[in-house]
Amino acid sequence: MLEILKYPDPRLKNRAEPVQVFDLELHQLLDEMAETMYAADGIGLAAPQVGRSYRLFVIDLGQGEHKKGKLYEFINPELSDGEGTIAFEEGCLSVPGFTEEVNRKEKIRVTYQDRNGKKMELMAEGLLAVAIQHENDHLDGILFVDKLSPLKRRLMKKKLQKAVTL
Ligand code: QAP
Ligand code: CO
């Protein structure tokens, strides 16, 4: 299993590099990321969260080992045509034990490559659109807590600090 970096690890703030080679090593990384996400009961995991600075992430809205749904793999994603607004209570495997409401686009178009390098396109809405935007932010070094108001961010830091001193 891969180790998931936790906030405030500075490596979570780096901008990730595009994937150029679609080889067995990439396939193994994708497989290990999916297993790590399932084991942690997550619904999304981006490569920078496991210390790999590449533009790729996995999503399965089914949630966890026992409720697997459709596994999505997005490589070199680009988001466009955002439409509408949705407020969703988000969490993140890199910020365990903390959730807060974040505003996102309700619908988006995403172009990306699959694990073999084939160009793909998807229109997403609702929870899938939220998850894609959340994971895509990781590729640019942005966490959902960076989107909170200064007050909410201060409360979040207090709460996390309490959790480590317990
Ligand atoms: C990102 O989040 C996301 O605090 C994925 O104790 C968030 O998998 C996509 C998790 C909202 C769409 C909507 C968080 C697990 C998992 C925790 C996650 C925790 C255990 C978060
Ligand atoms: Co996250």
CSV table of N, CA, C and O in Angstrom, one decimal, residues 7-51:
chain,number,residue,atom,x,y,z
A,7,TYR,N,-1.7,16.8,5.3
A,7,TYR,CA,-1.6,18.2,5.5
A,7,TYR,C,-0.9,18.4,6.8
A,7,TYR,O,-1.2,17.7,7.8
A,8,PRO,N,0.0,19.4,6.9
A,8,PRO,CA,0.5,20.3,5.9
A,8,PRO,C,1.8,19.9,5.2
A,8,PRO,O,2.7,20.7,5.1
A,9,ASP,N,1.9,18.7,4.8
A,9,ASP,CA,3.2,18.2,4.1
A,9,ASP,C,3.4,19.2,2.9
A,9,ASP,O,2.5,19.4,2.0
A,10,PRO,N,4.6,19.8,2.8
A,10,PRO,CA,4.9,20.7,1.7
A,10,PRO,C,4.8,20.2,0.3
A,10,PRO,O,4.5,20.9,-0.7
A,11,ARG,N,4.9,18.8,0.2
A,11,ARG,CA,4.9,18.2,-1.1
A,11,ARG,C,3.5,18.3,-1.7
A,11,ARG,O,3.3,18.2,-2.9
A,12,LEU,N,2.5,18.5,-0.9
A,12,LEU,CA,1.1,18.7,-1.4
A,12,LEU,C,0.9,20.0,-2.1
A,12,LEU,O,-0.2,20.2,-2.7
A,13,LYS,N,1.8,20.9,-2.0
A,13,LYS,CA,1.7,22.2,-2.6
A,13,LYS,C,2.3,22.4,-3.9
A,13,LYS,O,2.3,23.4,-4.6
A,14,ASN,N,3.0,21.3,-4.4
A,14,ASN,CA,3.7,21.4,-5.7
A,14,ASN,C,2.8,21.2,-6.9
A,14,ASN,O,1.8,20.5,-6.8
A,15,ARG,N,3.1,21.8,-8.0
A,15,ARG,CA,2.4,21.6,-9.2
A,15,ARG,C,3.0,20.3,-9.9
A,15,ARG,O,4.2,20.2,-10.0
A,16,ALA,N,2.1,19.4,-10.3
A,16,ALA,CA,2.5,18.1,-10.8
A,16,ALA,C,2.8,18.2,-12.3
A,16,ALA,O,2.3,19.1,-13.0
A,17,GLU,N,3.7,17.3,-12.8
A,17,GLU,CA,4.1,17.2,-14.2
A,17,GLU,C,3.2,16.3,-15.0
A,17,GLU,O,2.7,15.3,-14.5
A,18,PRO,N,3.0,16.7,-16.3
A,18,PRO,CA,2.3,15.8,-17.2
A,18,PRO,C,2.9,14.4,-17.3
A,18,PRO,O,4.1,14.3,-17.2
A,19,VAL,N,2.1,13.4,-17.5
A,19,VAL,CA,2.5,12.1,-17.8
A,19,VAL,C,2.9,12.0,-19.3
A,19,VAL,O,2.1,12.4,-20.1
A,20,GLN,N,4.1,11.5,-19.6
A,20,GLN,CA,4.6,11.4,-21.0
A,20,GLN,C,4.7,9.9,-21.5
A,20,GLN,O,4.6,9.7,-22.6
A,21,VAL,N,4.9,9.0,-20.5
A,21,VAL,CA,5.1,7.6,-20.9
A,21,VAL,C,4.0,6.8,-20.3
A,21,VAL,O,3.8,6.8,-19.1
A,22,PHE,N,3.3,6.0,-21.2
A,22,PHE,CA,2.2,5.2,-20.7
A,22,PHE,C,2.6,3.7,-20.7
A,22,PHE,O,2.3,2.9,-21.6
A,23,ASP,N,3.4,3.4,-19.7
A,23,ASP,CA,4.0,2.1,-19.6
A,23,ASP,C,3.5,1.3,-18.4
A,23,ASP,O,2.6,1.7,-17.7
A,24,LEU,N,4.1,0.1,-18.2
A,24,LEU,CA,3.7,-0.8,-17.1
A,24,LEU,C,3.9,-0.1,-15.7
A,24,LEU,O,3.1,-0.3,-14.8
A,25,GLU,N,4.9,0.8,-15.6
A,25,GLU,CA,5.1,1.5,-14.4
A,25,GLU,C,3.9,2.4,-14.0
A,25,GLU,O,3.5,2.5,-12.9
A,26,LEU,N,3.4,3.0,-15.1
A,26,LEU,CA,2.2,3.9,-14.9
A,26,LEU,C,1.0,3.0,-14.5
A,26,LEU,O,0.3,3.4,-13.6
A,27,HIS,N,0.8,1.9,-15.1
A,27,HIS,CA,-0.3,1.0,-14.8
A,27,HIS,C,-0.2,0.5,-13.4
A,27,HIS,O,-1.2,0.4,-12.7
A,28,GLN,N,1.0,0.2,-12.9
A,28,GLN,CA,1.2,-0.3,-11.6
A,28,GLN,C,0.9,0.8,-10.6
A,28,GLN,O,0.3,0.6,-9.5
A,29,LEU,N,1.3,2.1,-10.9
A,29,LEU,CA,1.0,3.2,-10.0
A,29,LEU,C,-0.5,3.4,-9.9
A,29,LEU,O,-1.1,3.5,-8.8
A,30,LEU,N,-1.2,3.3,-11.0
A,30,LEU,CA,-2.7,3.5,-11.0
A,30,LEU,C,-3.4,2.4,-10.2
A,30,LEU,O,-4.3,2.7,-9.4
A,31,ASP,N,-2.9,1.1,-10.4
A,31,ASP,CA,-3.5,0.0,-9.6
A,31,ASP,C,-3.2,0.2,-8.1
A,31,ASP,O,-4.1,0.0,-7.3
A,32,GLU,N,-2.0,0.6,-7.8
A,32,GLU,CA,-1.7,0.8,-6.3
A,32,GLU,C,-2.5,1.9,-5.7
A,32,GLU,O,-2.9,1.9,-4.6
A,33,MET,N,-2.7,3.0,-6.5
A,33,MET,CA,-3.5,4.1,-6.0
A,33,MET,C,-4.9,3.7,-5.8
A,33,MET,O,-5.5,4.1,-4.8
A,34,ALA,N,-5.5,2.9,-6.7
A,34,ALA,CA,-6.9,2.5,-6.5
A,34,ALA,C,-7.0,1.6,-5.2
A,34,ALA,O,-7.9,1.8,-4.4
A,35,GLU,N,-6.0,0.7,-5.1
A,35,GLU,CA,-6.0,-0.1,-3.9
A,35,GLU,C,-5.9,0.7,-2.6
A,35,GLU,O,-6.6,0.4,-1.6
A,36,THR,N,-5.0,1.7,-2.6
A,36,THR,CA,-4.8,2.6,-1.5
A,36,THR,C,-6.1,3.4,-1.2
A,36,THR,O,-6.5,3.5,0.0
A,37,MET,N,-6.7,3.9,-2.2
A,37,MET,CA,-8.0,4.6,-2.0
A,37,MET,C,-9.1,3.7,-1.4
A,37,MET,O,-9.7,4.1,-0.5
A,38,TYR,N,-9.2,2.5,-1.9
A,38,TYR,CA,-10.2,1.6,-1.4
A,38,TYR,C,-9.9,1.2,0.1
A,38,TYR,O,-10.8,1.3,0.9
A,39,ALA,N,-8.7,1.0,0.4
A,39,ALA,CA,-8.3,0.6,1.7
A,39,ALA,C,-8.6,1.7,2.7
A,39,ALA,O,-8.9,1.5,3.9
A,40,ALA,N,-8.5,2.9,2.2
A,40,ALA,CA,-8.6,4.1,3.1
A,40,ALA,C,-10.1,4.6,3.1
A,40,ALA,O,-10.4,5.6,3.7
A,41,ASP,N,-11.0,3.8,2.4
A,41,ASP,CA,-12.4,4.2,2.3
A,41,ASP,C,-12.5,5.6,1.7
A,41,ASP,O,-13.4,6.4,2.1
A,42,GLY,N,-11.7,5.9,0.7
A,42,GLY,CA,-11.8,7.2,0.0
A,42,GLY,C,-12.6,7.0,-1.3
A,42,GLY,O,-12.9,5.9,-1.8
A,43,ILE,N,-13.0,8.2,-1.9
A,43,ILE,CA,-13.7,8.1,-3.2
A,43,ILE,C,-12.8,8.8,-4.3
A,43,ILE,O,-13.2,8.8,-5.4
A,44,GLY,N,-11.7,9.3,-3.9
A,44,GLY,CA,-10.8,9.9,-4.9
A,44,GLY,C,-9.4,10.0,-4.3
A,44,GLY,O,-9.2,10.2,-3.1
A,45,LEU,N,-8.3,9.9,-5.2
A,45,LEU,CA,-6.9,10.0,-4.7
A,45,LEU,C,-6.1,10.5,-5.9
A,45,LEU,O,-6.2,9.9,-7.0
A,46,ALA,N,-5.3,11.5,-5.7
A,46,ALA,CA,-4.5,12.1,-6.7
A,46,ALA,C,-3.0,11.7,-6.5
A,46,ALA,O,-2.6,11.5,-5.3
A,47,ALA,N,-2.2,11.6,-7.5
A,47,ALA,CA,-0.8,11.1,-7.4
A,47,ALA,C,0.0,11.9,-6.4
A,47,ALA,O,0.8,11.3,-5.6
A,48,PRO,N,-0.1,13.3,-6.4
A,48,PRO,CA,0.7,14.0,-5.4
A,48,PRO,C,0.4,13.6,-4.0
A,48,PRO,O,1.2,13.8,-3.1
A,49,GLN,N,-0.8,13.1,-3.7
A,49,GLN,CA,-1.1,12.6,-2.3
A,49,GLN,C,-0.3,11.4,-1.9
A,49,GLN,O,-0.2,11.1,-0.7
A,50,VAL,N,0.2,10.7,-2.9
A,50,VAL,CA,1.1,9.6,-2.5
A,50,VAL,C,2.6,9.9,-2.9
A,50,VAL,O,3.3,8.9,-3.2
A,51,GLY,N,2.9,11.2,-3.0
A,51,GLY,CA,4.3,11.6,-3.2
A,51,GLY,C,4.8,11.4,-4.6
A,51,GLY,O,6.0,11.5,-4.9
